[in-house]
């Protein structure tokens, strides 16, 4: 698997986990929601780690004369990072199964639940914008995947 | 009229239409959130607690009350599909609007 393929696969997994997390009532149930939340933390850390060269490169470029697209992308990604962090931390704070089952006391303060629910809701919009700004990358990855599939179908080479 | 003027008029017309669309979407978002966040079918998360003769005070359910309610509701596959689809629509709308804004301005 190429690095590109790994990143793209992880992104799809991340999106599926995110969608499951966004619908605990109807899809996962609240107990499983917390397990998916923990798995999400792992995917999220790897996603950020794989983007590390972009992050450090962009910080360098911001100090010089970065074009507006780069600035907007950086601000959006920073917002996404902070909001995901708030959703995760507040999720642990209101945990109803996992932490209590490890004998850790969590909060029953509705304000923390609201923080969790609100950041989760606004994350939907920010994730949409994140997809919008990286649309060309996504299209490219999809095209590459389709080309590899069709070259495999006609007995061509694969790059795994 | 010169081509540059027409171009500028067209751009500002497009920008205005996009702004209108964005305002409509932003206005719908809170409705969707408040409807969605009782996606387990358990209804509003507020209860009235009023003493006789006093106006009722609204308070959020406690964790135990929420857990009890959720235990009583069994979402179906159709509920799950509908809920996931609604989230996808929101992500899609944000992505679509975002792409149009970015195309105009970036
Ligand atoms: C980015 C990650 C996460 C997202 C997007 C997310 C999303 C959500 C959403 C949308 C709800 C709303 C439930 C409702 O319909 O009322 C919720 C509730 C909840 N989440 Fe998460 N969650 C995340 C991570 C976590 C984690 C890591 C934990 C704990 C380990 C957690 C624990 C909970 C709990 C206990 C509730 C129930 C709280 C309540 O009654 O409102 N979440 N989450």
XYZ file of C-alpha atoms and ligand atoms in Angstrom:
309
model
C 0.000 0.000 0.000
C 1.285 3.445 -0.858
C 1.295 6.276 1.684
C -1.495 7.895 -0.311
C -3.622 4.773 -0.098
C -3.034 4.523 3.665
C -4.039 8.157 4.207
C -7.142 7.789 2.024
C -8.231 4.569 3.743
C -7.771 6.128 7.169
C -9.811 9.152 6.074
C -12.710 6.915 5.032
C -12.544 5.047 8.361
C -12.428 8.369 10.212
C -15.513 9.632 8.365
C -17.466 6.424 9.058
C -16.504 6.554 12.754
C -17.482 10.223 12.870
C -20.896 9.501 11.341
C -21.473 6.696 13.845
C -20.451 9.025 16.696
C -22.857 11.687 15.465
C -25.846 9.357 15.739
C -25.506 7.518 19.046
C -29.236 7.416 19.747
C -30.224 5.690 16.554
C -27.147 3.808 15.354
C -24.569 2.705 17.908
C -26.392 3.050 21.214
C -24.725 5.048 23.982
C -22.515 2.334 25.417
C -20.943 1.487 22.067
C -20.727 5.227 21.334
C -18.067 5.510 24.022
C -16.068 2.619 22.552
C -16.276 4.160 19.097
C -15.189 7.438 20.721
C -12.034 5.769 22.036
C -11.288 4.201 18.663
C -11.870 7.610 17.093
C -9.195 9.127 19.351
C -6.706 6.605 17.920
C -7.676 7.310 14.281
C -7.600 11.035 14.983
C -4.071 10.898 16.435
C -2.799 8.898 13.435
C -4.585 11.287 11.029
C -2.864 14.290 12.649
C 0.496 12.459 12.744
C 0.257 11.630 9.019
C -0.509 15.305 8.328
C 2.468 16.447 10.365
C 4.629 17.507 7.417
C 1.705 19.618 6.118
C 1.236 21.190 9.561
C 4.876 22.109 10.109
C 5.303 23.197 6.469
C 2.233 25.435 6.650
C 3.282 27.055 9.912
C 6.561 27.930 8.184
C 4.756 29.354 5.151
C 2.356 31.406 7.303
C 5.328 33.362 8.599
C 6.214 34.216 5.010
C 3.659 35.359 2.462
C 1.145 32.549 2.312
C -1.722 32.821 -0.215
C -5.227 33.268 1.298
C -6.204 29.652 0.569
C -3.395 28.382 2.780
C -4.342 30.776 5.581
C -8.024 29.803 5.424
C -7.134 26.114 5.314
C -4.892 26.488 8.337
C -7.512 28.367 10.384
C -10.168 25.818 9.437
C -7.958 22.860 10.328
C -7.015 24.482 13.625
C -10.730 25.012 14.415
C -11.454 21.402 13.489
C -8.641 20.187 15.722
C -9.764 22.237 18.734
C -13.442 21.300 18.307
C -12.676 17.592 17.979
C -10.531 17.870 21.101
C -13.350 19.599 23.021
C -15.847 16.936 21.857
C -13.508 14.153 22.965
C -12.592 15.690 26.343
C -16.212 16.601 27.169
C -17.228 13.079 26.047
C -14.873 11.603 28.635
C -16.149 14.067 31.242
C -19.764 12.931 30.808
C -18.878 9.273 30.183
C -21.703 7.120 31.467
C -20.228 3.628 31.033
C -16.509 3.374 30.335
C -14.992 5.656 32.958
C -17.538 4.739 35.670
C -16.852 1.056 34.972
C -13.167 1.812 35.622
C -14.292 3.360 38.952
C -13.692 6.902 37.755
C -16.266 9.508 38.681
C -17.703 11.548 35.821
C -19.913 14.619 35.688
C -23.713 14.736 35.571
C -23.657 18.461 34.857
C -25.991 19.191 31.904
C -23.670 22.015 30.879
C -20.926 19.527 30.014
C -23.444 17.436 28.072
C -24.403 20.592 26.200
C -20.759 21.375 25.446
C -20.403 17.832 24.092
C -23.607 17.972 22.042
C -23.017 21.465 20.683
C -19.419 20.900 19.580
C -20.527 17.610 18.018
C -23.240 19.469 16.078
C -21.018 22.285 14.859
C -18.357 19.751 13.928
C -20.725 18.598 11.159
C -20.401 21.978 9.450
C -16.641 22.234 9.977
C -16.068 18.695 8.685
C -18.103 19.683 5.596
C -15.876 22.726 5.037
C -12.768 20.584 5.577
C -14.013 18.265 2.820
C -14.740 21.294 0.600
C -11.219 22.690 0.905
C -9.621 19.317 0.265
C -12.031 18.356 -2.511
C -9.370 18.154 -5.231
C -7.240 15.833 -3.077
C -10.284 13.623 -2.448
C -11.170 13.561 -6.157
C -7.568 12.690 -7.023
C -7.477 9.875 -4.449
C -10.774 8.484 -5.753
C -9.556 8.640 -9.349
C -6.294 6.915 -8.406
C -8.260 4.190 -6.630
C -10.540 3.668 -9.643
C -7.575 3.539 -12.048
C -5.844 0.961 -9.867
C -9.010 -1.128 -9.734
C -9.488 -1.070 -13.487
C -5.823 -1.848 -14.195
C -6.169 -4.786 -11.797
C -9.306 -5.930 -13.636
C -7.437 -6.058 -16.927
C -4.465 -7.790 -15.292
C -2.339 -4.660 -14.892
C 0.120 -3.955 -12.110
C -0.844 -3.033 -8.606
C 1.352 -0.954 -6.346
C 0.758 -2.834 -3.110
C -20.664 48.055 -20.768
C -17.155 46.695 -20.611
C -16.446 43.016 -20.021
C -14.796 43.833 -16.680
C -17.921 45.623 -15.428
C -20.166 42.739 -16.528
C -17.791 40.316 -14.869
C -17.884 42.286 -11.615
C -21.705 42.539 -11.729
C -21.983 38.799 -12.354
C -19.631 38.026 -9.492
C -21.502 40.213 -7.043
C -24.830 38.690 -8.188
C -23.415 35.203 -7.564
C -22.028 36.269 -4.221
C -25.425 37.616 -3.188
C -27.241 34.430 -4.199
C -24.702 32.390 -2.282
C -25.147 34.623 0.745
C -28.929 34.095 0.561
C -28.471 30.341 0.385
C -26.024 30.386 3.283
C -28.431 32.379 5.450
C -31.240 29.892 4.727
C -29.005 26.943 5.583
C -27.741 28.624 8.768
C -31.316 29.363 9.812
C -32.320 25.717 9.365
C -29.319 24.317 11.218
C -30.519 24.928 14.826
C -33.925 23.354 14.092
C -32.225 20.294 12.783
C -29.888 20.096 15.765
C -32.610 20.356 18.360
C -34.701 17.805 16.523
C -31.701 15.541 16.003
C -30.315 15.582 19.471
C -33.222 13.582 20.673
C -32.418 11.190 17.879
C -32.910 8.247 20.218
C -36.619 9.042 20.000
C -36.784 10.000 23.653
C -38.191 13.457 22.987
C -37.108 16.809 24.417
C -34.404 16.752 27.065
C -36.140 19.282 29.286
C -38.768 18.673 31.948
C -40.960 21.143 33.794
C -40.620 21.343 37.526
C -43.223 23.671 38.928
C -44.454 24.192 42.454
C -48.211 24.813 42.657
C -49.056 28.410 41.901
C -45.653 29.099 40.396
C -44.614 29.218 36.768
C -42.932 25.964 35.783
C -39.159 25.966 35.614
C -37.562 23.997 32.822
C -34.624 21.846 33.705
C -32.460 19.361 31.812
C -32.960 15.693 32.522
C -30.383 14.074 34.746
C -28.168 11.319 33.478
C -30.277 8.655 35.187
C -33.470 10.051 33.692
C -31.876 10.132 30.252
C -30.622 6.581 30.622
C -34.100 5.397 31.663
C -35.727 7.074 28.712
C -33.178 5.681 26.308
C -33.640 2.190 27.682
C -37.337 2.481 26.853
C -36.816 3.458 23.206
C -35.637 0.897 20.703
C -34.531 2.626 17.495
C -35.106 0.648 14.311
C -32.804 0.268 11.313
C -34.939 2.878 9.551
C -34.255 5.336 12.417
C -30.524 4.702 12.111
C -30.544 5.151 8.335
C -32.597 8.311 8.590
C -30.349 9.762 11.287
C -27.125 8.975 9.407
C -28.650 10.421 6.217
C -29.556 13.671 7.974
C -25.982 14.048 9.211
C -24.691 13.320 5.705
C -27.006 15.965 4.281
C -25.566 18.528 6.710
C -21.968 17.603 5.939
C -22.830 17.639 2.230
C -24.536 21.021 2.428
C -21.591 22.531 4.281
C -19.170 21.031 1.752
C -21.224 22.262 -1.210
C -21.624 25.781 0.146
C -17.978 25.820 1.243
C -16.780 24.851 -2.231
C -18.825 27.648 -3.795
C -17.534 30.244 -1.328
C -13.948 29.100 -1.724
C -14.300 29.123 -5.528
C -15.471 32.740 -5.374
C -12.972 34.040 -2.895
C -9.869 31.859 -2.778
C -15.362 13.482 18.214
C -15.873 12.562 18.961
C -17.317 12.513 19.426
C -18.463 12.959 18.791
C -18.587 13.629 17.440
C -19.577 12.666 19.684
C -20.907 12.961 19.415
C -21.959 12.833 20.309
C -23.326 13.244 20.059
C -23.810 13.882 18.781
C -24.058 12.979 21.170
C -25.512 13.382 21.304
C -26.428 12.472 21.945
C -27.900 12.855 21.870
O -28.542 12.495 20.884
O -28.377 13.485 22.812
C -23.160 12.378 22.154
C -23.497 11.963 23.422
C -22.644 11.354 24.316
N -21.300 11.081 24.117
Fe -20.222 11.555 22.482
N -19.093 12.050 20.823
C -17.724 11.935 20.702
C -16.845 11.353 21.593
C -17.215 10.796 22.812
C -16.323 10.141 23.739
C -14.823 9.946 23.521
C -17.082 9.766 24.832
C -16.663 9.047 26.090
C -15.763 8.154 26.198
C -18.453 10.203 24.583
C -19.515 10.017 25.457
C -20.802 10.460 25.253
C -21.869 10.333 26.222
C -21.764 9.726 27.609
C -23.023 10.895 25.635
C -24.401 11.030 26.287
C -24.486 12.417 26.843
C -25.870 12.944 26.763
O -26.709 12.382 27.422
O -26.081 13.889 26.028
N -18.497 10.819 23.351
N -21.874 12.305 21.602
